[in-house]
mmCIF file of C-alpha atoms and ligand atoms in Angstrom:
data_model
loop_
_atom_site.group_PDB
_atom_site.id
_atom_site.type_symbol
_atom_site.label_atom_id
_atom_site.label_comp_id
_atom_site.label_asym_id
_atom_site.label_seq_id
_atom_site.Cartn_x
_atom_site.Cartn_y
_atom_site.Cartn_z
ATOM 1 C CA MET T 1 0.574 0.350 0.002
ATOM 2 C CA VAL T 2 1.388 3.415 -0.939
ATOM 3 C CA ALA T 3 -0.138 7.248 -0.246
ATOM 4 C CA GLY T 4 -1.426 9.483 -3.437
ATOM 5 C CA ILE T 5 -1.463 12.888 -3.080
ATOM 6 C CA ASP T 6 -3.257 15.178 -5.766
ATOM 7 C CA LEU T 7 -1.871 19.086 -4.653
ATOM 8 C CA GLY T 8 -3.910 21.345 -5.899
ATOM 9 C CA GLY T 9 -3.884 24.732 -6.111
ATOM 10 C CA THR T 10 -7.090 25.464 -3.549
ATOM 11 C CA LYS T 11 -7.307 21.748 -2.377
ATOM 12 C CA ILE T 12 -5.300 18.604 -1.120
ATOM 13 C CA ALA T 13 -6.503 15.163 -1.921
ATOM 14 C CA ALA T 14 -4.388 12.131 0.075
ATOM 15 C CA GLY T 15 -5.576 9.028 -0.810
ATOM 16 C CA LEU T 16 -4.490 5.153 0.391
ATOM 17 C CA VAL T 17 -4.012 2.644 -3.165
ATOM 18 C CA ASP T 18 -3.067 -0.364 -3.549
ATOM 19 C CA ARG T 19 -0.529 -1.838 -6.149
ATOM 20 C CA GLN T 20 -3.961 -2.169 -8.308
ATOM 21 C CA GLY T 21 -4.369 1.180 -8.212
ATOM 22 C CA ARG T 22 -8.100 1.109 -5.688
ATOM 23 C CA VAL T 23 -7.834 4.124 -3.635
ATOM 24 C CA LEU T 24 -9.045 2.590 -0.539
ATOM 25 C CA ALA T 25 -9.638 5.354 1.783
ATOM 26 C CA SER T 26 -8.735 9.614 1.304
ATOM 27 C CA ARG T 27 -9.725 12.564 2.025
ATOM 28 C CA THR T 28 -9.734 15.504 1.109
ATOM 29 C CA LEU T 29 -8.228 19.080 2.868
ATOM 30 C CA PRO T 30 -7.305 22.845 1.882
ATOM 31 C CA THR T 31 -4.320 23.532 0.598
ATOM 32 C CA ASP T 32 -4.404 27.073 2.396
ATOM 33 C CA ALA T 33 -1.798 28.282 -0.105
ATOM 34 C CA PRO T 34 -1.095 31.653 1.865
ATOM 35 C CA SER T 35 -0.103 29.987 4.804
ATOM 36 C CA GLY T 36 2.811 28.331 2.601
ATOM 37 C CA PRO T 37 4.393 25.343 2.106
ATOM 38 C CA ALA T 38 5.170 24.005 5.242
ATOM 39 C CA ALA T 39 2.324 24.358 6.883
ATOM 40 C CA ALA T 40 0.540 21.962 3.957
ATOM 41 C CA MET T 41 3.498 19.739 4.433
ATOM 42 C CA ASP T 42 2.254 19.425 7.773
ATOM 43 C CA ARG T 43 -1.315 19.045 6.986
ATOM 44 C CA ILE T 44 -0.497 16.202 4.596
ATOM 45 C CA ALA T 45 1.585 14.120 6.803
ATOM 46 C CA ALA T 46 -1.174 14.346 9.001
ATOM 47 C CA ALA T 47 -3.408 13.143 6.792
ATOM 48 C CA VAL T 48 -1.551 10.042 6.219
ATOM 49 C CA ARG T 49 -1.083 9.296 9.992
ATOM 50 C CA GLU T 50 -4.524 9.206 10.293
ATOM 51 C CA LEU T 51 -5.599 7.221 7.237
ATOM 52 C CA ALA T 52 -2.587 4.687 8.270
ATOM 53 C CA GLU T 53 -3.653 4.411 11.434
ATOM 54 C CA GLU T 54 -7.517 3.792 10.245
ATOM 55 C CA ALA T 55 -6.158 1.414 8.043
ATOM 56 C CA GLY T 56 -4.178 -0.677 10.672
ATOM 57 C CA ARG T 57 -1.176 -0.133 7.847
ATOM 58 C CA ARG T 58 1.726 1.920 7.171
ATOM 59 C CA PRO T 59 2.456 2.996 3.408
ATOM 60 C CA GLN T 60 5.757 2.022 1.672
ATOM 61 C CA ALA T 61 6.362 5.300 0.078
ATOM 62 C CA VAL T 62 4.247 8.642 -0.537
ATOM 63 C CA GLY T 63 3.843 10.085 -4.350
ATOM 64 C CA VAL T 64 2.534 13.772 -4.886
ATOM 65 C CA GLY T 65 1.310 15.261 -8.014
ATOM 66 C CA ALA T 66 1.697 18.991 -7.680
ATOM 67 C CA PRO T 67 1.139 22.025 -9.888
ATOM 68 C CA GLY T 68 4.540 22.835 -11.386
ATOM 69 C CA PRO T 69 6.836 23.908 -12.838
ATOM 70 C CA LEU T 70 8.843 21.296 -10.675
ATOM 71 C CA LEU T 71 12.768 20.655 -11.112
ATOM 72 C CA LEU T 72 12.697 16.725 -10.721
ATOM 73 C CA PRO T 73 14.047 14.236 -8.879
ATOM 74 C CA GLU T 74 14.240 16.544 -6.085
ATOM 75 C CA GLY T 75 10.563 17.607 -6.340
ATOM 76 C CA ARG T 76 11.740 20.904 -5.903
ATOM 77 C CA PHE T 77 9.097 24.083 -7.093
ATOM 78 C CA VAL T 78 10.690 26.631 -9.518
ATOM 79 C CA GLY T 79 8.507 30.033 -9.890
ATOM 80 C CA THR T 80 5.294 27.713 -9.401
ATOM 81 C CA PRO T 81 2.826 30.960 -11.094
ATOM 82 C CA ASN T 82 -0.237 29.147 -8.870
ATOM 83 C CA LEU T 83 1.345 29.152 -5.583
ATOM 84 C CA PRO T 84 2.807 32.757 -5.187
ATOM 85 C CA GLY T 85 5.089 31.551 -2.132
ATOM 86 C CA TRP T 86 5.749 28.675 -2.547
ATOM 87 C CA ASN T 87 9.133 29.194 -4.938
ATOM 88 C CA GLY T 88 11.634 27.069 -4.281
ATOM 89 C CA PHE T 89 9.993 24.807 -1.688
ATOM 90 C CA ALA T 90 11.715 21.287 -1.821
ATOM 91 C CA LEU T 91 8.594 18.892 -1.727
ATOM 92 C CA ARG T 92 9.958 16.138 -1.767
ATOM 93 C CA ASP T 93 12.934 16.595 1.276
ATOM 94 C CA GLN T 94 10.304 18.469 3.589
ATOM 95 C CA LEU T 95 7.230 15.630 3.249
ATOM 96 C CA ALA T 96 9.687 12.646 3.571
ATOM 97 C CA GLY T 97 11.486 14.258 6.705
ATOM 98 C CA ARG T 98 8.380 14.643 8.169
ATOM 99 C CA LEU T 99 7.132 11.286 7.501
ATOM 100 C CA GLY T 100 9.979 8.837 7.289
ATOM 101 C CA LEU T 101 9.030 7.560 3.391
ATOM 102 C CA PRO T 102 10.242 7.147 -0.106
ATOM 103 C CA VAL T 103 8.444 10.642 -1.547
ATOM 104 C CA ALA T 104 8.327 10.694 -5.153
ATOM 105 C CA VAL T 105 7.067 13.673 -6.938
ATOM 106 C CA ASN T 106 5.608 14.775 -10.661
ATOM 107 C CA ASN T 107 3.431 17.289 -11.956
ATOM 108 C CA ASP T 108 -0.162 16.716 -11.683
ATOM 109 C CA ALA T 109 -0.868 16.562 -15.164
ATOM 110 C CA ASN T 110 1.942 13.925 -15.838
ATOM 111 C CA ALA T 111 0.457 12.039 -12.368
ATOM 112 C CA ALA T 112 -2.756 12.596 -14.068
ATOM 113 C CA ALA T 113 -1.670 11.269 -17.778
ATOM 114 C CA LEU T 114 0.262 8.174 -16.023
ATOM 115 C CA ALA T 115 -3.292 7.248 -14.463
ATOM 116 C CA GLU T 116 -4.937 7.240 -17.808
ATOM 117 C CA ALA T 117 -2.136 5.013 -19.243
ATOM 118 C CA ARG T 118 -2.724 2.488 -16.800
ATOM 119 C CA LEU T 119 -5.588 2.423 -15.757
ATOM 120 C CA GLY T 120 -8.130 4.237 -17.708
ATOM 121 C CA ALA T 121 -8.822 5.369 -21.260
ATOM 122 C CA GLY T 122 -5.085 4.968 -22.781
ATOM 123 C CA ARG T 123 -5.034 1.926 -21.166
ATOM 124 C CA GLY T 124 -2.890 -0.321 -24.076
ATOM 125 C CA ALA T 125 -1.549 2.222 -26.112
ATOM 126 C CA GLU T 126 2.162 2.559 -26.506
ATOM 127 C CA VAL T 127 2.293 6.228 -26.881
ATOM 128 C CA MET T 128 -0.587 8.218 -25.418
ATOM 129 C CA VAL T 129 -0.623 11.950 -25.269
ATOM 130 C CA TYR T 130 -2.658 13.169 -22.226
ATOM 131 C CA VAL T 131 -3.759 16.483 -22.221
ATOM 132 C CA THR T 132 -5.864 18.408 -19.713
ATOM 133 C CA VAL T 133 -7.792 21.585 -20.060
ATOM 134 C CA GLY T 134 -9.068 23.381 -17.360
ATOM 135 C CA THR T 135 -7.759 26.433 -15.994
ATOM 136 C CA GLY T 136 -5.000 25.918 -17.869
ATOM 137 C CA ILE T 137 -2.916 23.001 -20.599
ATOM 138 C CA GLY T 138 -1.099 20.393 -19.259
ATOM 139 C CA GLY T 139 -0.278 17.599 -21.270
ATOM 140 C CA GLY T 140 1.756 14.556 -20.738
ATOM 141 C CA LEU T 141 3.484 11.429 -22.338
ATOM 142 C CA VAL T 142 3.500 7.732 -21.344
ATOM 143 C CA ILE T 143 5.234 5.373 -24.091
ATOM 144 C CA GLY T 144 5.045 1.937 -22.980
ATOM 145 C CA GLY T 145 3.651 2.262 -20.047
ATOM 146 C CA ARG T 146 6.453 5.255 -18.944
ATOM 147 C CA LEU T 147 5.893 8.155 -18.282
ATOM 148 C CA PHE T 148 8.553 10.574 -20.340
ATOM 149 C CA SER T 149 9.452 13.660 -18.085
ATOM 150 C CA GLY T 150 12.418 15.257 -19.548
ATOM 151 C CA VAL T 151 15.785 16.010 -18.551
ATOM 152 C CA ASN T 152 14.414 17.768 -14.855
ATOM 153 C CA GLY T 153 10.244 16.890 -15.137
ATOM 154 C CA ASN T 154 9.138 19.586 -17.198
ATOM 155 C CA GLY T 155 9.254 18.282 -20.897
ATOM 156 C CA VAL T 156 5.390 17.999 -22.605
ATOM 157 C CA GLU T 157 5.156 21.505 -21.675
ATOM 158 C CA ILE T 158 2.589 21.965 -24.864
ATOM 159 C CA GLY T 159 -0.310 24.820 -23.277
ATOM 160 C CA HIS T 160 2.940 26.756 -23.341
ATOM 161 C CA THR T 161 3.576 26.227 -27.077
ATOM 162 C CA THR T 162 3.385 29.724 -29.186
ATOM 163 C CA VAL T 163 0.358 29.765 -31.469
ATOM 164 C CA ASP T 164 -0.163 33.276 -31.322
ATOM 165 C CA PRO T 165 2.658 35.156 -31.175
ATOM 166 C CA ASP T 166 0.653 38.648 -30.905
ATOM 167 C CA GLY T 167 -2.111 36.849 -28.661
ATOM 168 C CA PRO T 168 -2.391 37.538 -24.856
ATOM 169 C CA ALA T 169 -0.417 37.411 -22.148
ATOM 170 C CA CYS T 170 0.518 33.397 -20.553
ATOM 171 C CA GLY T 171 0.898 32.565 -16.945
ATOM 172 C CA CYS T 172 4.569 31.719 -18.277
ATOM 173 C CA GLY T 173 6.036 34.742 -19.194
ATOM 174 C CA ASN T 174 5.086 34.594 -22.886
ATOM 175 C CA ARG T 175 2.625 35.817 -25.244
ATOM 176 C CA GLY T 176 0.098 34.044 -27.333
ATOM 177 C CA CYS T 177 0.569 29.846 -25.336
ATOM 178 C CA TRP T 178 -1.869 27.522 -26.210
ATOM 179 C CA GLU T 179 -2.996 27.925 -22.434
ATOM 180 C CA ALA T 180 -3.220 31.453 -22.897
ATOM 181 C CA VAL T 181 -5.012 31.374 -26.260
ATOM 182 C CA ALA T 182 -7.412 27.999 -25.347
ATOM 183 C CA ALA T 183 -8.121 27.275 -21.775
ATOM 184 C CA GLY T 184 -10.889 27.289 -19.870
ATOM 185 C CA PRO T 185 -10.603 31.542 -18.995
ATOM 186 C CA ALA T 186 -10.602 32.163 -23.177
ATOM 187 C CA LEU T 187 -13.556 30.453 -23.474
ATOM 188 C CA GLY T 188 -14.746 32.982 -21.628
ATOM 189 C CA ARG T 189 -13.276 36.031 -22.812
ATOM 190 C CA LEU T 190 -14.691 34.362 -25.938
ATOM 191 C CA ALA T 191 -18.024 33.970 -24.977
ATOM 192 C CA THR T 192 -18.158 37.866 -23.472
ATOM 193 C CA GLU T 193 -16.650 38.892 -27.000
ATOM 194 C CA ARG T 194 -19.275 37.514 -28.690
ATOM 195 C CA LEU T 195 -22.543 37.391 -27.276
ATOM 196 C CA GLY T 196 -21.662 40.501 -24.731
ATOM 197 C CA PRO T 197 -22.623 39.451 -20.341
ATOM 198 C CA PRO T 198 -24.284 36.196 -20.051
ATOM 199 C CA PRO T 199 -28.290 36.749 -18.963
ATOM 200 C CA GLY T 200 -29.165 38.485 -16.813
ATOM 201 C CA ARG T 201 -25.998 39.329 -15.154
ATOM 202 C CA PRO T 202 -25.518 42.887 -16.915
ATOM 203 C CA GLY T 203 -21.445 43.892 -17.088
ATOM 204 C CA GLY T 204 -20.986 40.447 -16.246
ATOM 205 C CA ARG T 205 -18.773 37.909 -18.209
ATOM 206 C CA TRP T 206 -18.916 34.452 -19.121
ATOM 207 C CA THR T 207 -17.572 31.714 -17.670
ATOM 208 C CA ALA T 208 -16.291 28.676 -19.690
ATOM 209 C CA ARG T 209 -18.744 26.895 -17.493
ATOM 210 C CA GLU T 210 -21.749 28.679 -18.591
ATOM 211 C CA LEU T 211 -20.439 28.331 -21.810
ATOM 212 C CA LEU T 212 -20.612 25.021 -21.777
ATOM 213 C CA ASP T 213 -23.672 24.466 -20.238
ATOM 214 C CA ALA T 214 -25.521 26.422 -22.947
ATOM 215 C CA ALA T 215 -24.416 24.959 -25.512
ATOM 216 C CA ALA T 216 -24.852 21.882 -23.714
ATOM 217 C CA ALA T 217 -28.325 22.816 -23.043
ATOM 218 C CA GLY T 218 -28.845 23.775 -27.194
ATOM 219 C CA ASP T 219 -28.239 27.907 -26.598
ATOM 220 C CA GLU T 220 -27.793 28.359 -30.486
ATOM 221 C CA ARG T 221 -25.668 31.092 -29.964
ATOM 222 C CA ALA T 222 -23.398 29.180 -27.410
ATOM 223 C CA ARG T 223 -22.904 26.506 -29.403
ATOM 224 C CA ALA T 224 -21.490 28.699 -32.180
ATOM 225 C CA VAL T 225 -19.218 29.972 -29.377
ATOM 226 C CA ALA T 226 -18.212 26.529 -28.407
ATOM 227 C CA GLU T 227 -16.927 25.374 -31.683
ATOM 228 C CA GLU T 228 -14.978 28.634 -32.403
ATOM 229 C CA TYR T 229 -13.266 27.881 -29.398
ATOM 230 C CA ALA T 230 -13.173 23.894 -30.089
ATOM 231 C CA ARG T 231 -10.894 24.765 -33.085
ATOM 232 C CA LEU T 232 -8.815 26.314 -31.068
ATOM 233 C CA LEU T 233 -8.288 23.332 -29.048
ATOM 234 C CA GLY T 234 -7.816 21.349 -32.594
ATOM 235 C CA ILE T 235 -4.813 23.493 -33.109
ATOM 236 C CA GLY T 236 -2.807 22.783 -30.014
ATOM 237 C CA LEU T 237 -3.616 19.506 -30.725
ATOM 238 C CA ALA T 238 -2.244 19.288 -33.858
ATOM 239 C CA SER T 239 1.020 19.979 -32.712
ATOM 240 C CA ALA T 240 0.855 17.289 -29.951
ATOM 241 C CA VAL T 241 -0.004 14.865 -32.830
ATOM 242 C CA ASN T 242 3.104 15.782 -35.318
ATOM 243 C CA LEU T 243 5.111 15.605 -32.071
ATOM 244 C CA PHE T 244 4.763 12.627 -30.981
ATOM 245 C CA ASN T 245 3.369 10.269 -33.254
ATOM 246 C CA PRO T 246 0.463 8.611 -30.307
ATOM 247 C CA ASP T 247 -1.675 6.082 -30.606
ATOM 248 C CA ARG T 248 -3.783 7.420 -28.297
ATOM 249 C CA LEU T 249 -4.688 10.903 -27.295
ATOM 250 C CA VAL T 250 -6.489 11.511 -24.109
ATOM 251 C CA LEU T 251 -7.952 14.625 -23.009
ATOM 252 C CA GLY T 252 -8.747 15.646 -19.705
ATOM 253 C CA GLY T 253 -9.996 18.634 -17.383
ATOM 254 C CA GLY T 254 -12.186 20.286 -16.320
ATOM 255 C CA VAL T 255 -13.515 21.591 -19.677
ATOM 256 C CA MET T 256 -13.465 17.867 -21.531
ATOM 257 C CA ALA T 257 -15.951 17.328 -18.939
ATOM 258 C CA ARG T 258 -17.757 18.553 -22.148
ATOM 259 C CA TYR T 259 -15.953 16.471 -24.170
ATOM 260 C CA SER T 260 -18.845 15.150 -26.912
ATOM 261 C CA LEU T 261 -20.053 18.858 -27.623
ATOM 262 C CA LEU T 262 -16.217 19.207 -28.557
ATOM 263 C CA ALA T 263 -15.002 16.681 -30.548
ATOM 264 C CA PRO T 264 -16.310 17.240 -33.752
ATOM 265 C CA ALA T 265 -14.916 20.303 -34.127
ATOM 266 C CA MET T 266 -11.908 20.121 -32.535
ATOM 267 C CA GLU T 267 -10.940 16.622 -34.175
ATOM 268 C CA ALA T 268 -11.750 18.100 -37.631
ATOM 269 C CA GLU T 269 -9.849 21.091 -37.063
ATOM 270 C CA MET T 270 -6.867 18.807 -35.849
ATOM 271 C CA ARG T 271 -7.513 16.719 -38.729
ATOM 272 C CA ARG T 272 -7.024 19.960 -41.492
ATOM 273 C CA ARG T 273 -3.802 20.536 -39.363
ATOM 274 C CA ALA T 274 -1.779 17.615 -38.848
ATOM 275 C CA LEU T 275 0.371 15.052 -41.509
ATOM 276 C CA PRO T 276 -1.584 12.298 -42.599
ATOM 277 C CA ALA T 277 0.657 9.942 -41.256
ATOM 278 C CA ASN T 278 0.040 10.749 -37.936
ATOM 279 C CA LEU T 279 -3.022 11.123 -37.914
ATOM 280 C CA ALA T 280 -3.399 6.973 -39.802
ATOM 281 C CA ALA T 281 -1.884 6.187 -36.102
ATOM 282 C CA VAL T 282 -4.029 8.034 -33.598
ATOM 283 C CA ARG T 283 -7.502 7.615 -31.798
ATOM 284 C CA LEU T 284 -8.806 10.626 -29.313
ATOM 285 C CA VAL T 285 -10.663 10.193 -26.081
ATOM 286 C CA PRO T 286 -12.107 11.192 -23.150
ATOM 287 C CA ALA T 287 -10.278 10.792 -19.876
ATOM 288 C CA ALA T 288 -11.896 8.005 -18.292
ATOM 289 C CA LEU T 289 -10.763 9.030 -14.607
ATOM 290 C CA GLY T 290 -12.153 11.668 -13.545
ATOM 291 C CA GLN T 291 -11.156 13.156 -10.320
ATOM 292 C CA ASP T 292 -9.463 10.302 -8.948
ATOM 293 C CA ALA T 293 -6.860 10.227 -12.220
ATOM 294 C CA GLY T 294 -4.720 13.217 -10.014
ATOM 295 C CA LEU T 295 -4.382 10.905 -6.905
ATOM 296 C CA VAL T 296 -4.121 7.355 -8.582
ATOM 297 C CA GLY T 297 -1.606 8.592 -10.868
ATOM 298 C CA ALA T 298 0.473 9.484 -7.565
ATOM 299 C CA ALA T 299 0.208 6.588 -6.114
ATOM 300 C CA LEU T 300 1.576 5.154 -8.982
ATOM 301 C CA LEU T 301 4.389 7.229 -8.930
ATOM 302 C CA ALA T 302 5.560 6.631 -5.505
ATOM 303 C CA TRP T 303 4.899 1.790 -6.636
ATOM 304 C CA ASP T 304 7.244 3.040 -9.848
ATOM 305 C CA LEU T 305 9.514 4.071 -6.412
ATOM 306 C CA LEU T 306 9.893 1.435 -4.758
ATOM 307 C CA ASP T 307 10.168 -0.712 -8.432
ATOM 308 C CA GLU T 308 13.119 0.911 -8.853
ATOM 309 C CA PRO T 309 16.276 -0.279 -8.304
ATOM 310 C CA ALA T 310 17.592 1.261 -4.544
ATOM 311 C CA SER T 311 20.499 2.524 -6.761
ATOM 312 C CA ARG T 312 18.734 4.967 -8.810
ATOM 313 C CA ARG T 313 16.601 6.407 -6.130
HETATM 314 ZN ZN1 LIG I 1 2.801 30.245 -21.037
#
């Protein structure tokens, strides 16, 4: 048994997970980011101890999925835009010190990618690319069941590839990143631009969720905006398909809860732009594990750490 920790900007999910990826027990705690990373580590360590006590067993290792960017394998935050004040914090060593257990860390998109590849919508794929679209756009690449993280943990940051040289500012400091143009907030912006304020909220701005709900309910104008937005998603997916030549492209994150609404225009745009040989090999599918992907993926990181020869830890 291992512990998986899905560390988010507002809340933390902690759970005990067996080798098959089953969540045996879990709880949710607040991140309370302004109180600082040390206090959050104390809360995580306490939650793991409580879960272990209730289960009557101590986990063998801990895996953490956290918002990037992180330096790997040392598991240290480097300039995390979503957790101000946490920059430089040595997540892996601080948590390992509190629990006396080996700790593996990776970014949240990579953890979710690993879970989808081994237990979810990517099962059986040779090369699986995972793209998560929510408040940002994250990516993960799993080849033959193994996560590819780049040389220091920051590979496959497909959300931060430039798609518009003069586009909107991105949290990373660049302009016109795919994330700045096509993540959830960009859909809210596009909807407000095209439709004016949302019904019943004069002067208000659409959220991505409101727009997708309206489109799903059959509102024709909202549907047109959703389609325009889906094409922006397709542009980045075409790059993913050209770069990695995957046989499976798994789409997760809050925006993809409306996968079936977005898929036709998104896939059509991808097919208009990507290379034919790459397109012939790839299948687009929605993520299968839902909110648990982060927690389960974090636990898989811990299992992988235990399976590594001790000399490489
Ligand atoms: Zn960026």
